[in-house]
Short mmCIF file of C-alpha atoms in Angstrom, two decimals:
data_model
loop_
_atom_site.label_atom_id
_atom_site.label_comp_id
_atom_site.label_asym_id
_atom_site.label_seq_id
_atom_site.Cartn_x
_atom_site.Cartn_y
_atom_site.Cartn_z
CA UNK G 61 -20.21 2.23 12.48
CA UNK G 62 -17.30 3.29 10.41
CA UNK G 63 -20.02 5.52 8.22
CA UNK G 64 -21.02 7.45 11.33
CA UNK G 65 -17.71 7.77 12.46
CA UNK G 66 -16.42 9.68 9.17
CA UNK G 67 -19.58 11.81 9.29
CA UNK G 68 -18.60 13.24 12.08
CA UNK G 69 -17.01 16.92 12.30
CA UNK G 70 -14.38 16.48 14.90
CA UNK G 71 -10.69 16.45 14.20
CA UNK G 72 -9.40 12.84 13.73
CA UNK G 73 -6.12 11.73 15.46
CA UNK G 74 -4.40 8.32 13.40
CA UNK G 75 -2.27 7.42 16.29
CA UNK G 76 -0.25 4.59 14.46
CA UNK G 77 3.05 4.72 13.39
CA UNK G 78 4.34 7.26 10.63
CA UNK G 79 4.82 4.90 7.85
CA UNK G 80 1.79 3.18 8.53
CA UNK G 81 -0.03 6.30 8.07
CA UNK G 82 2.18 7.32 4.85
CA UNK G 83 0.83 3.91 3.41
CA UNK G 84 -2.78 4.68 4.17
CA UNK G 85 -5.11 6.73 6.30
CA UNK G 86 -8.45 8.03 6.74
CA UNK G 87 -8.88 11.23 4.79
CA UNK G 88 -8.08 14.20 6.51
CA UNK G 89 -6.47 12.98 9.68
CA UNK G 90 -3.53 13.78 11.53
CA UNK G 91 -1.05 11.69 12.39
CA UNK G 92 -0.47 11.74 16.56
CA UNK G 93 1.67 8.42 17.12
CA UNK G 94 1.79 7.21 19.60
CA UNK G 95 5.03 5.06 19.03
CA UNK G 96 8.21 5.59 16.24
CA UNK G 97 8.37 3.54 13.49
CA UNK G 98 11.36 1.85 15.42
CA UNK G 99 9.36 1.56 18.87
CA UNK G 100 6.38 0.17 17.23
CA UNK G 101 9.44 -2.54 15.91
CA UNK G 102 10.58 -2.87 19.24
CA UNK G 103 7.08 -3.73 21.22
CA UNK G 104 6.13 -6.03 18.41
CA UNK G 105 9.17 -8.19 18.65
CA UNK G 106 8.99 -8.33 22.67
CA UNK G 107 5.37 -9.06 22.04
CA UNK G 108 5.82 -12.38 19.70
CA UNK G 109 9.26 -13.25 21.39
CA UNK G 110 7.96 -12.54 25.23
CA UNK G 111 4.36 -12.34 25.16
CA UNK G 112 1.83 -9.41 25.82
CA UNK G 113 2.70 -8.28 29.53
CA UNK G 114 6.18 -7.70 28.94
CA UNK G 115 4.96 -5.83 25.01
CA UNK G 116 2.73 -3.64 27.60
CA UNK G 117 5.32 -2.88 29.99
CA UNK G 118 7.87 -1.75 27.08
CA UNK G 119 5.51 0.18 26.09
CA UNK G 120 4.60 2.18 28.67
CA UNK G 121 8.39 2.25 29.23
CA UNK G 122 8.32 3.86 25.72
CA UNK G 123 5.34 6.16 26.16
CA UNK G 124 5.64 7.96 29.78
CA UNK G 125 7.92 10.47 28.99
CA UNK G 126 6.25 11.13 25.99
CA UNK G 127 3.05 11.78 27.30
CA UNK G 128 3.06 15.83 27.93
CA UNK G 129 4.54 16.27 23.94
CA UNK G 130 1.24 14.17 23.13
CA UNK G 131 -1.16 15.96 25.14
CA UNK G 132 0.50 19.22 23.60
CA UNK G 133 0.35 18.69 19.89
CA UNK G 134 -3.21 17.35 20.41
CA UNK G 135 -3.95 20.27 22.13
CA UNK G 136 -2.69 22.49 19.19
CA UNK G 137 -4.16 20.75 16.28
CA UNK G 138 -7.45 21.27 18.59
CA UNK G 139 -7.06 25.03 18.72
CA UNK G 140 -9.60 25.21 21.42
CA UNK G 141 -12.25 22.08 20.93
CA UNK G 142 -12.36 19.49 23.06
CA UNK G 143 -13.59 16.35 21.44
CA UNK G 144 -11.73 14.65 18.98
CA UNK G 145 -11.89 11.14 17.00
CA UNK G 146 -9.38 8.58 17.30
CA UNK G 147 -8.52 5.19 16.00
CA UNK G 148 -5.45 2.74 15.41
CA UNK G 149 -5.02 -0.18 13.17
CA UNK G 150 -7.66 -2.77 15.04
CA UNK G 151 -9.39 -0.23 17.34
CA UNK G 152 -7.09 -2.33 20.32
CA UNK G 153 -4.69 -0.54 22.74
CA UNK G 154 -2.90 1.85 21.03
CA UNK G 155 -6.12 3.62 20.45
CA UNK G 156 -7.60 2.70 23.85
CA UNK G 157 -4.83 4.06 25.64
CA UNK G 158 -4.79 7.59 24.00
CA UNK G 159 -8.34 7.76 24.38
CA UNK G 160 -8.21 7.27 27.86
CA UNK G 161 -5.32 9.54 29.07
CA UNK G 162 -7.10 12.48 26.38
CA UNK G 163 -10.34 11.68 28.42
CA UNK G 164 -8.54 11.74 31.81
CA UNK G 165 -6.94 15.37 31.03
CA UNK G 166 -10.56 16.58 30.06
CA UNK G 167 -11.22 15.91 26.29
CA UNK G 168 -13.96 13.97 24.84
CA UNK G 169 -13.14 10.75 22.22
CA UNK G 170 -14.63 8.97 20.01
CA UNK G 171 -12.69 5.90 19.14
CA UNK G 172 -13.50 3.60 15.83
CA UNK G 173 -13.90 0.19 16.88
CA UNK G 174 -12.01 -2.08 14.43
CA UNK G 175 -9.82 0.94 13.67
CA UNK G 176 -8.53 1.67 10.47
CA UNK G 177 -9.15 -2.45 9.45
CA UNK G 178 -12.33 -1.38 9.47
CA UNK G 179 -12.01 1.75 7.28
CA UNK G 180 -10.24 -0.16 4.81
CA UNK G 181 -13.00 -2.83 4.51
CA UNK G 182 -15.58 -0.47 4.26
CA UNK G 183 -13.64 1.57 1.69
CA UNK G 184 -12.97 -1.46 -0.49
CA UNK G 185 -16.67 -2.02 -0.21
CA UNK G 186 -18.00 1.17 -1.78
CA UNK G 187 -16.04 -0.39 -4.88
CA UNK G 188 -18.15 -3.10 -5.03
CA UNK G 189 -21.62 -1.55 -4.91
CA UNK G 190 -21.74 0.56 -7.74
CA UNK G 191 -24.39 -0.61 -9.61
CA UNK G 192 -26.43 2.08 -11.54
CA UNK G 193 -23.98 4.39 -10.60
CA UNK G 194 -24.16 7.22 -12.94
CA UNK G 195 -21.00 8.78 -13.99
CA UNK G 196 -20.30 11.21 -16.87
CA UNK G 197 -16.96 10.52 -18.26
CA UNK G 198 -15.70 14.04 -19.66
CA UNK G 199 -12.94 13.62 -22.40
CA UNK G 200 -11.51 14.98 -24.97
CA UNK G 201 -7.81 15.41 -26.66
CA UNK G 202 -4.66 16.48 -24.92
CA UNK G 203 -4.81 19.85 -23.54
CA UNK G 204 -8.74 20.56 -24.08
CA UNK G 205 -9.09 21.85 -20.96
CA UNK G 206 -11.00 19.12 -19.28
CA UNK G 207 -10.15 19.45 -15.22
CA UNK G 208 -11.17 23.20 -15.98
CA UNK G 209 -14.45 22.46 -17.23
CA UNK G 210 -14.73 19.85 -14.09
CA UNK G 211 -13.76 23.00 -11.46
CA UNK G 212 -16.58 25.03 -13.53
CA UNK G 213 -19.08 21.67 -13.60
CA UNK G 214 -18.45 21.62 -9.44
CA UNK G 215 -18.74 24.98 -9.21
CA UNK G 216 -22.35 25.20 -10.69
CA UNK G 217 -23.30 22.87 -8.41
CA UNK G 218 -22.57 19.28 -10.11
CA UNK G 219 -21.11 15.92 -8.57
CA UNK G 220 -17.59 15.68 -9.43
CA UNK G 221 -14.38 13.91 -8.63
CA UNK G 222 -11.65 14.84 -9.83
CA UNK G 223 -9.39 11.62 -10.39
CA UNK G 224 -6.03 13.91 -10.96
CA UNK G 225 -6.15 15.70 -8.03
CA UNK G 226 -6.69 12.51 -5.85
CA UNK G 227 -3.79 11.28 -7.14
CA UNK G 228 -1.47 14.36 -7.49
CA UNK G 229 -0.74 13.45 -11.33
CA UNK G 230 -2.09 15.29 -14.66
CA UNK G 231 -2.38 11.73 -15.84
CA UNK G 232 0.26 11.77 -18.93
CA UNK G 233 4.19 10.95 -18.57
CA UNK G 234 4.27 14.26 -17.88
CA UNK G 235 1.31 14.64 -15.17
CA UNK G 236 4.09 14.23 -12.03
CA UNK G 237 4.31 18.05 -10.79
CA UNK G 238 7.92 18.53 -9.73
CA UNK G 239 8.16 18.80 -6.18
CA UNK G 240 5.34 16.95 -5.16
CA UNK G 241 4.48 13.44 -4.28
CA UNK G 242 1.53 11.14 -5.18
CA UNK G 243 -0.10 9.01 -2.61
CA UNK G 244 -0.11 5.31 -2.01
CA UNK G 245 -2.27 3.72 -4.18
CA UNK G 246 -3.93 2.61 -0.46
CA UNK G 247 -4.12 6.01 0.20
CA UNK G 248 -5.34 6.99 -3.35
CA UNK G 249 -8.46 3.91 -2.85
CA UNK G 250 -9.00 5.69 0.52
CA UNK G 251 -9.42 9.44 -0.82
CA UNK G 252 -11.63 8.31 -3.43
CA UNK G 253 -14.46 5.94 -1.40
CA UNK G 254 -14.25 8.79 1.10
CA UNK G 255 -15.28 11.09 -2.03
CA UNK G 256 -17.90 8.33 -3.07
CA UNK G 257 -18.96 8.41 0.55
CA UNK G 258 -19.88 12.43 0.54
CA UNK G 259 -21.81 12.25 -2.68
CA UNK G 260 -25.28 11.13 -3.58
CA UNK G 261 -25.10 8.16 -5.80
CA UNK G 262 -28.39 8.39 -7.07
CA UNK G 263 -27.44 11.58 -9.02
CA UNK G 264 -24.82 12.10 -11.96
CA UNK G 265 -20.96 12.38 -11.08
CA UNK G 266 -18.77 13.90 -13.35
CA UNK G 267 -15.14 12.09 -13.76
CA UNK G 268 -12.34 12.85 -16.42
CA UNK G 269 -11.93 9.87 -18.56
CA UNK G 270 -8.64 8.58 -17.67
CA UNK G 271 -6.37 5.31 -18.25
CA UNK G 272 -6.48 2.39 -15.54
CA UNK G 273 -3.15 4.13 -14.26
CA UNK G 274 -2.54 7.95 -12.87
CA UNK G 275 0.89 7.85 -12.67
CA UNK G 276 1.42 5.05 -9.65
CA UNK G 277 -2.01 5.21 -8.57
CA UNK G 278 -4.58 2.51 -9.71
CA UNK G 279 -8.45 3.16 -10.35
CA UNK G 280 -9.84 0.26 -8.70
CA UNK G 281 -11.12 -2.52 -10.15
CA UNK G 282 -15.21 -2.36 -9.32
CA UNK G 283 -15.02 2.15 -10.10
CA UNK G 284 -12.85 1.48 -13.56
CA UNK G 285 -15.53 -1.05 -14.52
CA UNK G 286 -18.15 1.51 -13.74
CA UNK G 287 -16.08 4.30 -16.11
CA UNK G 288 -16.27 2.03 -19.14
CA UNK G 289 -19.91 2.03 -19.05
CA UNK G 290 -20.46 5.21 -18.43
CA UNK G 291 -21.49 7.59 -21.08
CA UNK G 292 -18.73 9.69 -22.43
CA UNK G 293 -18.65 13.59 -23.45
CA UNK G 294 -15.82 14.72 -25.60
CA UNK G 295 -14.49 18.21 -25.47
CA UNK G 296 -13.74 19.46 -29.01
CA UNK G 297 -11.21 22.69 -29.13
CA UNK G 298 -8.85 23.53 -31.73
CA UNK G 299 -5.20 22.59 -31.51
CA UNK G 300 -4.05 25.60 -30.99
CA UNK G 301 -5.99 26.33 -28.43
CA UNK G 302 -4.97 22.56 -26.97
CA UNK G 303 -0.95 23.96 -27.51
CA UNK G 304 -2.00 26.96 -25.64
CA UNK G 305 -3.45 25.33 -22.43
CA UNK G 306 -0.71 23.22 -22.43
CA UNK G 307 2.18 25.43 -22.36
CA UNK G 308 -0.15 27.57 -19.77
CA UNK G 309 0.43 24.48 -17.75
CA UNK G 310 4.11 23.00 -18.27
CA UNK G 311 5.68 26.16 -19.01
CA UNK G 312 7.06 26.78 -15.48
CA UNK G 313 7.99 23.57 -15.54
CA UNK G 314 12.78 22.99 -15.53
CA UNK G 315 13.83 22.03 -18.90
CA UNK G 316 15.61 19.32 -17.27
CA UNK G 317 12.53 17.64 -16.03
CA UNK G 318 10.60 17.75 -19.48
CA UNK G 319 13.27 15.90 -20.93
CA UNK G 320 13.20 13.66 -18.44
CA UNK G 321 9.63 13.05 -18.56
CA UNK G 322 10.10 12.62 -22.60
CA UNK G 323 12.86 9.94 -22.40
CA UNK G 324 10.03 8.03 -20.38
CA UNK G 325 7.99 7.70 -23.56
CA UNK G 326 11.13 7.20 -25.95
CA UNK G 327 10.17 4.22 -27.06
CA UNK G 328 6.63 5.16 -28.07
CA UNK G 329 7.45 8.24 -29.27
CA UNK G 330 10.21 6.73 -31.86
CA UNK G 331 13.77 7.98 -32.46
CA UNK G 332 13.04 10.89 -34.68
CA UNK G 333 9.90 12.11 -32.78
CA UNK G 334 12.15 12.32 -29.75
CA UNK G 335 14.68 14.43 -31.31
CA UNK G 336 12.58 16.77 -32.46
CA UNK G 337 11.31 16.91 -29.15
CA UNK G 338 14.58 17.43 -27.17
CA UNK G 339 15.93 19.97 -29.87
CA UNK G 340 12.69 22.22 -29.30
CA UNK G 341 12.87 21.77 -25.73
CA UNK G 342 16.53 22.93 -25.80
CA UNK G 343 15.67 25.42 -27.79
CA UNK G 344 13.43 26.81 -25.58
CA UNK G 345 10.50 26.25 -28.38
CA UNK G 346 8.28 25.03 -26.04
CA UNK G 347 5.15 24.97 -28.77
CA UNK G 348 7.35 23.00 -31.27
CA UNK G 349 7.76 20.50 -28.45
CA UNK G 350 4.42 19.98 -27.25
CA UNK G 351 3.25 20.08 -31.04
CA UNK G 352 4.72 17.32 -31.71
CA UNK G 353 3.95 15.32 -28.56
CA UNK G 354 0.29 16.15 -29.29
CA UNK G 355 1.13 14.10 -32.64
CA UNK G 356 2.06 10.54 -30.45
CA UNK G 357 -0.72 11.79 -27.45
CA UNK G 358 -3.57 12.29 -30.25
CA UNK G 359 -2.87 8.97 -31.86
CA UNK G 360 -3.39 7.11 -28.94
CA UNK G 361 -6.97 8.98 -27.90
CA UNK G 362 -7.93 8.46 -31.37
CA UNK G 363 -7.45 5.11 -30.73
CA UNK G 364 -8.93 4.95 -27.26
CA UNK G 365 -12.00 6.64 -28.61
CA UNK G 366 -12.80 4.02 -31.44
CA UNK G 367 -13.33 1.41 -28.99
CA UNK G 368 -16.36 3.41 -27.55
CA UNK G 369 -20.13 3.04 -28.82
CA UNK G 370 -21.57 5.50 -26.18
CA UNK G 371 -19.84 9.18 -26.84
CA UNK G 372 -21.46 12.43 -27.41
CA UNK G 373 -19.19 15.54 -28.40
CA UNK G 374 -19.38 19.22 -27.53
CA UNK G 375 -17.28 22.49 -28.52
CA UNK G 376 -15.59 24.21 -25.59
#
């Protein structure tokens, strides 16, 4: 079972390709492929063109001098255990052959039958059996300090997940820290069943109220459904204090990129607001600036807010 399988402490080899991994994988594993992203090409068109044998022989073609590199890097993610867990895209050979030559050098596998088809079905599932789930949306204006209070909520021993994180975006037009990449919204779905998997469902979960979209990433359907019933607590701090957690935040951040990020909401923002916003940025002003993108960002919470009936507020 695909449950028992992720509930399981051993080190987890994805032994696909590299971009299927990059588009989606089981939380935490490592990529060991067994083929390129070229070679995987290559079998796949001798298989449909030529049939399976000849596929098979290619790829063994492919593999053998390959196979000490692949017994060496799972050997060093290892770092001294022997047993690891293992699965491809169906749970077919790919998989079946890496377990087997790991077994034959003296390791222990587990493989995941149905492979990571399987994941993904069982992933999409936990979507759609959420039912008297009982989340805690925590919100609150720009800048209240809201995935703080979630690090302090987790660390005092509550349910949380933390929606920005998962998606490696602060949630705004200015959420994408430079430098870094967010995941596949595959891979985003992924990290956050696997989160629903870990935690008891019968018991409150805290989540940051957020839009349908982080950035790229989507909140599926079945958990975004489940958000706008939930009951919602709003942060209350003073706008100062909102300016100051800000700039704590984006005040490392290259002019160049703020500007950037501003152009993005030009539109919304209107001509004038925008000015003001590039002159303080250029300026190096950077509480003018975020000032007066608290005056467009507050707007559209206040808005956001009036459209909820059940809300409760608190001072932070």
């Amino acid at each position: 079972m695909v449950a028992d399988f992720l509930a399981s402490p051993e080190l987890c080899f994805d032994v696909r390709s590299p971009i299927e991994y990059n588009q989606g994988h089981i939380p935490g594993a490592i990529n060991l492929p067994l083929f390129t992203d070229s070679e995987r090409a290559e079998v796949g068109t001798a298989y449909k063109k030529e049939g399976q044998s000849v596929a098979i022989e290619l790829g063994v073609k492919i593999v053998g001098p390959k196979l000490t590199d692949l017994l060496g890097q799972a050997k060093m993610h290892l770092q001294g255990n022997n047993s690891a867990r293992i699965y491809c895209f169906r749970g077919g050979m790919r998989s079946a052959f890496v377990s087997w030559f790991l077994n034959f050098t003296g390791l222990k596998t587990t493989t995941l039958k149905g492979g990571y088809k399987a994941f993904r079905r069982f992933a999409l599932g936990k979507f759609q059996t959420l039912q008297g789930i009982q989340l805690l949306l925590l919100g609150g204006f720009t800048g209240a300090g809201k995935t703080k209070i979630l690090q302090e909520l987790r660390e005092n021993g509550q349910q949380v997940i933390d929606l920005e994180k998962l998606a490696c975006h602060r949630g705004s037009s200015f959420g994408l820290i430079p430098g870094q990449k967010q995941p596949s919204c595959e891979q985003f779905e992924n990290e956050l069943a696997f989160q629903l998997e870990k935690l008891d469902l019968s018991k409150p979960i805290w989540v940051e109220d957020e839009s349908r979209l982080i950035g790229s990433c989507t909140i599926p359907d079945g958990f975004f459904s489940a958000m706008k019933e939930a009951h919602l607590v709003v942060i209350e701090c003073t706008f100062d204090e909102r300016v100051k957690h800000i700039k704590e935040l984006y005040g490392s951040y290259p002019v160049e990129y703020l500007l950037l990020c501003s152009e993005k909401i030009a539109k919304r923002l209107g001509s004038e607001r925008l000015k003001m916003v590039r002159m303080a940025l250029l300026e190096n002003d950077l509480e003018r600036a975020i000032g007066t993108l608290l005056q467009y960002y507050d707007a559209t919470y206040q808005h956001a807010l009036t459209t909820r009936q059940n809300a409760s507020k608190i001072i932070s």
